[in-house]
mmCIF file with all atom_site columns, C-alpha atoms in Angstrom:
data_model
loop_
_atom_site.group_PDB
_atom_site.id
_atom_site.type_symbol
_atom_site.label_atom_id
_atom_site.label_alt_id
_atom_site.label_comp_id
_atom_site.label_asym_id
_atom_site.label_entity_id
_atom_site.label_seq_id
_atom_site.pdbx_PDB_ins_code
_atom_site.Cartn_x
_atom_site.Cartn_y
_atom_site.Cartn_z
_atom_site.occupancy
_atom_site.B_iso_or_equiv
_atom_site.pdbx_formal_charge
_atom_site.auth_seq_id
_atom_site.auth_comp_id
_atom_site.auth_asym_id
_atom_site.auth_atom_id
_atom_site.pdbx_PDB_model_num
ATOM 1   C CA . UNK M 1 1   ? 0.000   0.000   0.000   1.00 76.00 ? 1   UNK M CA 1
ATOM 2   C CA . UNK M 1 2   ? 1.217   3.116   -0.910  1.00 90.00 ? 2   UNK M CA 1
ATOM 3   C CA . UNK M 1 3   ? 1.295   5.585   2.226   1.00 91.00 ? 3   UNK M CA 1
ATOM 4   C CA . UNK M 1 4   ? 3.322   8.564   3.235   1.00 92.00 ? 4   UNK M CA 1
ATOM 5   C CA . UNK M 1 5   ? 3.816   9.542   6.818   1.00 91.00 ? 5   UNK M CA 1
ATOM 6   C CA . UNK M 1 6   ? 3.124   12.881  7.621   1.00 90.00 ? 6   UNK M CA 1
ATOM 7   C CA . UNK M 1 7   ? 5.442   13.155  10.880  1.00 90.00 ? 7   UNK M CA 1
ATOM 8   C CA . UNK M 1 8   ? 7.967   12.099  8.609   1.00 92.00 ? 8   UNK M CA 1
ATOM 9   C CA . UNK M 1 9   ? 7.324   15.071  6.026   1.00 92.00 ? 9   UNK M CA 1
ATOM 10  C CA . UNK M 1 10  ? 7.230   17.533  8.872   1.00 89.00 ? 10  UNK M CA 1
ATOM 11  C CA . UNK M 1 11  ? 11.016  16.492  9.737   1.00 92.00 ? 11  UNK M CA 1
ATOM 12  C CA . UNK M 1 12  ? 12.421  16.559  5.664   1.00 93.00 ? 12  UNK M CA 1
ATOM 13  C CA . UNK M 1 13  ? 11.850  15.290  2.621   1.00 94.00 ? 13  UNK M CA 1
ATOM 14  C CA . UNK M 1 14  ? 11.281  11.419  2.020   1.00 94.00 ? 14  UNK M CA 1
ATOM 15  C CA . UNK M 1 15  ? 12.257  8.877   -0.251  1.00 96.00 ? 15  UNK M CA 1
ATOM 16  C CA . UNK M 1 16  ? 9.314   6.305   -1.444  1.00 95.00 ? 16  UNK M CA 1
ATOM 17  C CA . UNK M 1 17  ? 10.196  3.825   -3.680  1.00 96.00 ? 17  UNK M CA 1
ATOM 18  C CA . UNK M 1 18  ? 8.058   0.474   -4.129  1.00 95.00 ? 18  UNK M CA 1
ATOM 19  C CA . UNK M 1 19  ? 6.677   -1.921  -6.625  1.00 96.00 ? 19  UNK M CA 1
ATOM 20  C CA . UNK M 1 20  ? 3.035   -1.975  -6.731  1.00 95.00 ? 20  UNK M CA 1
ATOM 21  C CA . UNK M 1 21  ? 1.987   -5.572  -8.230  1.00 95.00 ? 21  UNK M CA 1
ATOM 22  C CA . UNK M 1 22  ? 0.705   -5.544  -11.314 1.00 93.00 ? 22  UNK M CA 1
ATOM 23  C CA . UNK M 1 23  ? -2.605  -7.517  -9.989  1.00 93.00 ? 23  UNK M CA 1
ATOM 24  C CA . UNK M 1 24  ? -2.704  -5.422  -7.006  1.00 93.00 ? 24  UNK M CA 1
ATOM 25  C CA . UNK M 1 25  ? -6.361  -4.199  -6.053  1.00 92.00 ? 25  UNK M CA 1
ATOM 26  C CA . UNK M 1 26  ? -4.801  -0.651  -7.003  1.00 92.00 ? 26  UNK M CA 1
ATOM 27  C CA . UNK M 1 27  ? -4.725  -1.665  -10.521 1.00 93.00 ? 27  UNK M CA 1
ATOM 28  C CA . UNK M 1 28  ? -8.394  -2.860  -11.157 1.00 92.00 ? 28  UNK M CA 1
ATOM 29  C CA . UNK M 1 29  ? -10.714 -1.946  -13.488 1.00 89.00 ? 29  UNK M CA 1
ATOM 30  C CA . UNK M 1 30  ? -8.494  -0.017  -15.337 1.00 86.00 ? 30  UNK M CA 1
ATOM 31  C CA . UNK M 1 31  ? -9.319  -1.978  -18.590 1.00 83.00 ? 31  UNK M CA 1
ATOM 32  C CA . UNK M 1 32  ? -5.443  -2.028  -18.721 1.00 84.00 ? 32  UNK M CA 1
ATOM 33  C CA . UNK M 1 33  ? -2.811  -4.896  -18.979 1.00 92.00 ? 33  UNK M CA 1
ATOM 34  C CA . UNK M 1 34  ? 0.112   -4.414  -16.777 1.00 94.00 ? 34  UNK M CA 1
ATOM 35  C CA . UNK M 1 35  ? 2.971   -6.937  -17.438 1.00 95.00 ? 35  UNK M CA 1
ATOM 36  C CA . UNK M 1 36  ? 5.285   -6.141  -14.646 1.00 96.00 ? 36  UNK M CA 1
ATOM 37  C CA . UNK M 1 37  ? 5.222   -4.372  -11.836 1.00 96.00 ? 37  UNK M CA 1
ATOM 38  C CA . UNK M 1 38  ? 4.434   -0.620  -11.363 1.00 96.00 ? 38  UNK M CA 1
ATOM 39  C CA . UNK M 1 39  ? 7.936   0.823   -10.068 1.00 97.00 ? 39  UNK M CA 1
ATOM 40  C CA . UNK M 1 40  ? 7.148   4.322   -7.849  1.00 97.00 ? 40  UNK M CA 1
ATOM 41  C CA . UNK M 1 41  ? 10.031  6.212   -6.933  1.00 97.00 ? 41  UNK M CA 1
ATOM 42  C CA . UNK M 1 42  ? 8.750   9.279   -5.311  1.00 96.00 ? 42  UNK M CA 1
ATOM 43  C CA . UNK M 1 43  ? 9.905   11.791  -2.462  1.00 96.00 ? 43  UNK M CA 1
ATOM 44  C CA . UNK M 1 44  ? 7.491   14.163  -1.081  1.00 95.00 ? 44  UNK M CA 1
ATOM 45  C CA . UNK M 1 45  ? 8.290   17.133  0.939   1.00 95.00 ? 45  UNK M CA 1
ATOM 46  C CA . UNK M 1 46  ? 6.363   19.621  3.103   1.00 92.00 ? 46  UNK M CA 1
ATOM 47  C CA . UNK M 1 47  ? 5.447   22.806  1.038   1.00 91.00 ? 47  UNK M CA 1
ATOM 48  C CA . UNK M 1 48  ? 3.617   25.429  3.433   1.00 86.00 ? 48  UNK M CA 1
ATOM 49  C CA . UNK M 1 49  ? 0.832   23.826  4.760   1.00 86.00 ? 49  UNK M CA 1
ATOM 50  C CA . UNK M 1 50  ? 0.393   20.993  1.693   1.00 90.00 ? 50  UNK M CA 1
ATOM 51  C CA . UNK M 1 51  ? 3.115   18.051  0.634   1.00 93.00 ? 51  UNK M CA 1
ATOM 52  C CA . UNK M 1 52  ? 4.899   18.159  -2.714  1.00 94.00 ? 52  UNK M CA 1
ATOM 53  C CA . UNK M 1 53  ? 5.119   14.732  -4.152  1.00 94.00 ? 53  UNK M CA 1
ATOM 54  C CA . UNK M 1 54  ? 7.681   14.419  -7.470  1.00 95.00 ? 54  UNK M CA 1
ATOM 55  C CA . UNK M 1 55  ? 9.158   11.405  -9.058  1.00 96.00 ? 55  UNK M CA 1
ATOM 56  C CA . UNK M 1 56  ? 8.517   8.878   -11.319 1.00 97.00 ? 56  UNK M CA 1
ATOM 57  C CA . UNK M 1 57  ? 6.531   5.687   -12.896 1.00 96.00 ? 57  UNK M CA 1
ATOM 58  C CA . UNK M 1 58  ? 7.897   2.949   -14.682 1.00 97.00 ? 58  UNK M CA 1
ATOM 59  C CA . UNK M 1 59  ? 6.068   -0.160  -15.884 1.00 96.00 ? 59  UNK M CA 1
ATOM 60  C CA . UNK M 1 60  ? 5.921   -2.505  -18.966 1.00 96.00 ? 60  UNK M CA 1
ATOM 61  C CA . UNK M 1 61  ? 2.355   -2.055  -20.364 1.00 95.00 ? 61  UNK M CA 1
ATOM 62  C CA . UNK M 1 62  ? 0.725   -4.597  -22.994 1.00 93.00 ? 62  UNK M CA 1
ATOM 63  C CA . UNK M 1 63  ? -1.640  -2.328  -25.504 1.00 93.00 ? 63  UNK M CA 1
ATOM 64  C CA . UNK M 1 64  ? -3.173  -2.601  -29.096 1.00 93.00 ? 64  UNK M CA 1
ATOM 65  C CA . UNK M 1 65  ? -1.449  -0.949  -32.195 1.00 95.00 ? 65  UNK M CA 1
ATOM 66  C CA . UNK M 1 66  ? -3.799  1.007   -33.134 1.00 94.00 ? 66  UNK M CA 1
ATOM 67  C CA . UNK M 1 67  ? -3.819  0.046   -36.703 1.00 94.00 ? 67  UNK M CA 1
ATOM 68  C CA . UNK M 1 68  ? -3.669  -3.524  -36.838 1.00 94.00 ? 68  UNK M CA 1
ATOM 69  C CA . UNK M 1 69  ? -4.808  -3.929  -33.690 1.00 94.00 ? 69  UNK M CA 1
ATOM 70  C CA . UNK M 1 70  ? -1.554  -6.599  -32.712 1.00 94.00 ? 70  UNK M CA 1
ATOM 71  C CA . UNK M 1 71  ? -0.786  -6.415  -29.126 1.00 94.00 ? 71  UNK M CA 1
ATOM 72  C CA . UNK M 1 72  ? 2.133   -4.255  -28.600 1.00 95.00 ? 72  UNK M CA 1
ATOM 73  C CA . UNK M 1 73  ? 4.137   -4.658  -25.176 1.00 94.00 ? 73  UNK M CA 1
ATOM 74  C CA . UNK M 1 74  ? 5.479   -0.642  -24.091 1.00 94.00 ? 74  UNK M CA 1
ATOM 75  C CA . UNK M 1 75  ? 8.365   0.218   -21.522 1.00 95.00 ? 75  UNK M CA 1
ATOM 76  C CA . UNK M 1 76  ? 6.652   2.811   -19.844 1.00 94.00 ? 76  UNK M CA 1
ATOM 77  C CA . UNK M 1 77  ? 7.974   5.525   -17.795 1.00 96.00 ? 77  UNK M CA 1
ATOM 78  C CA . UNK M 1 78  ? 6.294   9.120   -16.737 1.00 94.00 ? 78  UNK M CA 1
ATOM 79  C CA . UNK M 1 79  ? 7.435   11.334  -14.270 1.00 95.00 ? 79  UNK M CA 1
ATOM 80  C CA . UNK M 1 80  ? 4.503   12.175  -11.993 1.00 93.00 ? 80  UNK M CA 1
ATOM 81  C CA . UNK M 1 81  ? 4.178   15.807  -10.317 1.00 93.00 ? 81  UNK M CA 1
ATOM 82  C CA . UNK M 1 82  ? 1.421   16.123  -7.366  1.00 89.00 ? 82  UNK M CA 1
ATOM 83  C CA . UNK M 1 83  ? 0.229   18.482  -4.489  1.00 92.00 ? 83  UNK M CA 1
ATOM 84  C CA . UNK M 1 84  ? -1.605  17.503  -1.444  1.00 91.00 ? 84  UNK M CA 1
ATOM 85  C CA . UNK M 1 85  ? -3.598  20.925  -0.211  1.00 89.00 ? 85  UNK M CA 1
ATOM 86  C CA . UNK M 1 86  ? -5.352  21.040  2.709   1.00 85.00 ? 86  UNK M CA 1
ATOM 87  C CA . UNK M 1 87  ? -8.966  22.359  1.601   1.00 73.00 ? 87  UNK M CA 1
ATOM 88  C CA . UNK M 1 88  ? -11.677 24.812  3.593   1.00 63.00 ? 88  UNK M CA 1
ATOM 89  C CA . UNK M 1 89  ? -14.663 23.197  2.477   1.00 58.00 ? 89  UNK M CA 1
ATOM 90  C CA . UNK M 1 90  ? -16.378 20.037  -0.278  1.00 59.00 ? 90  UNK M CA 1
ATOM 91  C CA . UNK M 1 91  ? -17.377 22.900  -2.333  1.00 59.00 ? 91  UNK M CA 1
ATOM 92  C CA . UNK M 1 92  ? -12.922 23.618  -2.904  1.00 55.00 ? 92  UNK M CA 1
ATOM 93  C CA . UNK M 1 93  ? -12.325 20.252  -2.812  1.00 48.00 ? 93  UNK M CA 1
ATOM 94  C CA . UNK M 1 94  ? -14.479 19.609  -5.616  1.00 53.00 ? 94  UNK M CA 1
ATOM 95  C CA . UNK M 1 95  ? -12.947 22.885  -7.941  1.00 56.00 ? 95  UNK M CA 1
ATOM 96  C CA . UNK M 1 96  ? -9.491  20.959  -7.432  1.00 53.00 ? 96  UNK M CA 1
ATOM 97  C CA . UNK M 1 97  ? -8.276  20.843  -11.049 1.00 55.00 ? 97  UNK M CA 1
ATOM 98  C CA . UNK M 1 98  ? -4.595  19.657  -12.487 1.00 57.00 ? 98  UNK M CA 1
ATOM 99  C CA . UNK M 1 99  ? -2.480  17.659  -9.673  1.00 69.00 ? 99  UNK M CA 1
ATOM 100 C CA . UNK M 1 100 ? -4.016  19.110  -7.184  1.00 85.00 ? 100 UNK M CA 1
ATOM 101 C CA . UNK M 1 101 ? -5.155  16.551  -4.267  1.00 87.00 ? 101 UNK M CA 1
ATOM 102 C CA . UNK M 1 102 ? -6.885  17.147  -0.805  1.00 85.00 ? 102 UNK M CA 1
ATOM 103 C CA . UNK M 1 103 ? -4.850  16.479  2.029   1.00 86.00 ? 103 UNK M CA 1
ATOM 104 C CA . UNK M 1 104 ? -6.871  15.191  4.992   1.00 81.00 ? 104 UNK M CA 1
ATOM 105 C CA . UNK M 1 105 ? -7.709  17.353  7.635   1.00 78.00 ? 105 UNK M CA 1
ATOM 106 C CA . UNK M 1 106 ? -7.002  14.797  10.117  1.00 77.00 ? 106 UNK M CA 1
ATOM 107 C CA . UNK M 1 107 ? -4.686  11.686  10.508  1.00 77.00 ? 107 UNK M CA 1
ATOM 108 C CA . UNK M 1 108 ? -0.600  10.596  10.277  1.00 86.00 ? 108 UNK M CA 1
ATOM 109 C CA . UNK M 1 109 ? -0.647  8.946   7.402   1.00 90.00 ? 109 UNK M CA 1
ATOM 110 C CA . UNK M 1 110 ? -1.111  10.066  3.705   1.00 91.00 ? 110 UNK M CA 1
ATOM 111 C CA . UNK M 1 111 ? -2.753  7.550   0.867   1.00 91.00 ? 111 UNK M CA 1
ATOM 112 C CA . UNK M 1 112 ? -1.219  8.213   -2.128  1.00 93.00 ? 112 UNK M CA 1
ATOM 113 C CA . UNK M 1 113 ? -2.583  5.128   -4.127  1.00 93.00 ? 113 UNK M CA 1
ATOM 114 C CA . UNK M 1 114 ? -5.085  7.040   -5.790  1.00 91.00 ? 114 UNK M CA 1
ATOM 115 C CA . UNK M 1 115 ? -3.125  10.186  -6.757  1.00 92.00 ? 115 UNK M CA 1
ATOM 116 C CA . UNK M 1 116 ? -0.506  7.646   -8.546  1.00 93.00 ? 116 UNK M CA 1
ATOM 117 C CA . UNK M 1 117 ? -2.967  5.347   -10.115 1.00 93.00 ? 117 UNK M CA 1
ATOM 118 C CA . UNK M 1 118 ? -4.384  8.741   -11.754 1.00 91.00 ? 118 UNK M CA 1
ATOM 119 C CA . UNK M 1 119 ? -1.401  9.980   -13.001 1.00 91.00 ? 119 UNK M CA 1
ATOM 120 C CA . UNK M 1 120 ? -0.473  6.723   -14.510 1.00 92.00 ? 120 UNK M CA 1
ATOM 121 C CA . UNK M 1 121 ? -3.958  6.358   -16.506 1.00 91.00 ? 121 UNK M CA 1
ATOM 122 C CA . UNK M 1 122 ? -3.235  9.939   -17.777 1.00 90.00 ? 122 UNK M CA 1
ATOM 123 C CA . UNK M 1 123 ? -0.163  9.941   -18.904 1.00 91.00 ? 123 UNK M CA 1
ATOM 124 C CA . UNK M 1 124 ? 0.012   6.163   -20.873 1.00 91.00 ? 124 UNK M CA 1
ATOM 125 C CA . UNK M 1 125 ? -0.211  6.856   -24.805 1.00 90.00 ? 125 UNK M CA 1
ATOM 126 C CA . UNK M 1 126 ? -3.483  6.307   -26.068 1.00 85.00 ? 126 UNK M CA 1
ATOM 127 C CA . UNK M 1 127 ? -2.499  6.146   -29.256 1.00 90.00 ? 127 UNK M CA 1
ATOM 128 C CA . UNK M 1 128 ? 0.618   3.254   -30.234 1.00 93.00 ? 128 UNK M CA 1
ATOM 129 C CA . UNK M 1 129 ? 1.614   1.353   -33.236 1.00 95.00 ? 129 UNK M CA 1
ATOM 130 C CA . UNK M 1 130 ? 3.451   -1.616  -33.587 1.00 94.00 ? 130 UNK M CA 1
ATOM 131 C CA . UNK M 1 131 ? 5.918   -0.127  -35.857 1.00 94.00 ? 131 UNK M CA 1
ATOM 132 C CA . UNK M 1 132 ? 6.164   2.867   -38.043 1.00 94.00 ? 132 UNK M CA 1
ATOM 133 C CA . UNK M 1 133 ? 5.712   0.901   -41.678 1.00 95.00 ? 133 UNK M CA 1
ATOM 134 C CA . UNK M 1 134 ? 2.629   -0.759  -40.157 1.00 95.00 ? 134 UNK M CA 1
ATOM 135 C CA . UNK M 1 135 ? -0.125  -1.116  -42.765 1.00 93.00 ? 135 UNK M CA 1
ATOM 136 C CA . UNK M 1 136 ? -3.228  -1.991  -40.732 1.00 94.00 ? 136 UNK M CA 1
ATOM 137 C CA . UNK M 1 137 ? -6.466  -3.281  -41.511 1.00 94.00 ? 137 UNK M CA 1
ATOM 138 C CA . UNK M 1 138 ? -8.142  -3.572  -44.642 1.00 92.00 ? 138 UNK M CA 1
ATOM 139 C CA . UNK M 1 139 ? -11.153 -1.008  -44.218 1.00 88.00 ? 139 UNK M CA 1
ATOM 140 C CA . UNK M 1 140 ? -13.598 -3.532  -46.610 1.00 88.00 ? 140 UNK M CA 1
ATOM 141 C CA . UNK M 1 141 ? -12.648 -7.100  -45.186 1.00 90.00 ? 141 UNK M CA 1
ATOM 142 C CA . UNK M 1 142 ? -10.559 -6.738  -42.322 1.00 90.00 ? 142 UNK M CA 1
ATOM 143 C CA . UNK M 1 143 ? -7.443  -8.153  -43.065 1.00 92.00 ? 143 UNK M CA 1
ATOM 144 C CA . UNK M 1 144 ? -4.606  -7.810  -41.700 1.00 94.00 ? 144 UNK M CA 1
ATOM 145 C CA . UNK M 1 145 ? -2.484  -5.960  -44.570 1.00 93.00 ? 145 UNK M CA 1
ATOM 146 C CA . UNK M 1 146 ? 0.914   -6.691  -42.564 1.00 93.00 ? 146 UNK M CA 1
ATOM 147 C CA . UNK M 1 147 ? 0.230   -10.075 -43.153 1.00 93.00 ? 147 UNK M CA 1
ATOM 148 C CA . UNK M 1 148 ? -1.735  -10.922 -46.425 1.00 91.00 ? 148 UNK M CA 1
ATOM 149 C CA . UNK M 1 149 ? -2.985  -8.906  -49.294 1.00 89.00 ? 149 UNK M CA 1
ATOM 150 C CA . UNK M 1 150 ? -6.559  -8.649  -50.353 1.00 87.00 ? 150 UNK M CA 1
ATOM 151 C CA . UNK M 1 151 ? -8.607  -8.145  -53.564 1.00 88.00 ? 151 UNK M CA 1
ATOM 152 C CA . UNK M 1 152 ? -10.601 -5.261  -52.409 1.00 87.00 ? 152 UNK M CA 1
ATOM 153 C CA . UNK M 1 153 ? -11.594 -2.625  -54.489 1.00 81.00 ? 153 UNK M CA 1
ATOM 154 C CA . UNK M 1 154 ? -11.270 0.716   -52.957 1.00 73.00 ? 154 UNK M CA 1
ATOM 155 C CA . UNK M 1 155 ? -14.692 1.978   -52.850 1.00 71.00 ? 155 UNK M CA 1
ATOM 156 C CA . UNK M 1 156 ? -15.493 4.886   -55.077 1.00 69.00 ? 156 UNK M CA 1
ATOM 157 C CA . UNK M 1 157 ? -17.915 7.156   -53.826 1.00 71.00 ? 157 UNK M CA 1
ATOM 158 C CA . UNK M 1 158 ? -18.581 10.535  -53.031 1.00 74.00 ? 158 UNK M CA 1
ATOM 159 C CA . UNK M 1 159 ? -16.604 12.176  -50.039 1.00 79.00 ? 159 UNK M CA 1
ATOM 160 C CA . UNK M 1 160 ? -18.953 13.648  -47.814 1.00 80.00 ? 160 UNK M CA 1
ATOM 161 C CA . UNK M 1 161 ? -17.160 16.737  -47.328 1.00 84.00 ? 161 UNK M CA 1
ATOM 162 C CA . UNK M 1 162 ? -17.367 16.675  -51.270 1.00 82.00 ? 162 UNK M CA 1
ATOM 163 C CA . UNK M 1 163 ? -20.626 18.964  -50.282 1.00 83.00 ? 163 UNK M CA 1
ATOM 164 C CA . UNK M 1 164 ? -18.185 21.800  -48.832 1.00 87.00 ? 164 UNK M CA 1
ATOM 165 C CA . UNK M 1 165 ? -16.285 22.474  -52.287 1.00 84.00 ? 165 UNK M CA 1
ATOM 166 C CA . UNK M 1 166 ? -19.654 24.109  -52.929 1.00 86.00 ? 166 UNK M CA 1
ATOM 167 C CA . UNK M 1 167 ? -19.698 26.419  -50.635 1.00 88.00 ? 167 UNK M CA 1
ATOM 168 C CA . UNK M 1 168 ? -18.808 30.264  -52.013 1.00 87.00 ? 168 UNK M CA 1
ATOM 169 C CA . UNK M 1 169 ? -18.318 32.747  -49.831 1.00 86.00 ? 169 UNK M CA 1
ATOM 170 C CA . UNK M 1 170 ? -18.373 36.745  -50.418 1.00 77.00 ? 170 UNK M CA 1
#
């Protein structure tokens, strides 16, 4: 579990570095395959009356190419940025926009599970290939063009922004 003592921040900055399983509870329903282990390597520091949190995420992620749709495995590394605030009221809490986290206005320790699980479903690429000269999918029948060739004919119809050319402006 990924805590941070707050005693400890009021004395100096600390060093956090784990490996969050890649089937730990933290990790569900992410819709996302994890092959290894999430490495967090963080140190937080007290910042006025809030706790600066900076390091990084590393991780080996399995995802689709998103033109063939082969799975693609992805060494995957981000460097996370958060602040824990405390906040005056639900009403602030809820205008919290960016990194910006509520720190609890009571208690020693510090959860940051859900800040980092966050900032690692925001910052993987949504959009990876398997390699640069991939040809993807045949639009008609589906097949893989990497792999095979098909006799499709490429359809000929209108565009539908064909419409636009007949615009005339003044």
């Amino acid at each position: 579990m990924l805590t941070l003592s707050l005693r400890d921040v009021a004395r100096g900055e600390v060093h956090i570095r784990r490996e969050v399983p890649a089937d730990d509870a933290l990790w569900q329903g992410l819709g996302l395959a994890l092959l290894s282990p999430v490495e967090v390597d963080l140190r937080a520091q007290s910042v006025g009356e809030g706790v600066l949190v900076r390091g990084r995420l590393r991780a080996r992620l399995g995802l689709e190419c998103r033109r063939c749709l082969e799975p693609v495995e992805l060494d995957f590394e981000a460097p996370v940025d958060f602040l824990y605030e405390p906040m005056a009221s639900e009403e602030e809490e809820r205008e919290l926009s960016g990194e910006v986290y509520p720190l609890p206005p009571r208690g020693d320790e510090l959860a940051l599970g859900p800040a980092v699980r966050e900032q690692l479903v925001l910052q993987i690429p949504s959009l990876v290939v398997c390699r640069e000269s991939c040809r993807g999918l045949c639009p008609q029948c589906g097949a893989n063009l990497n792999e095979t060739t098909c006799s499709c004919v490429p359809e000929t119809g209108g565009n539908p922004w064909d419409a636009l050319k007949t615009l005339k402006f003044d």
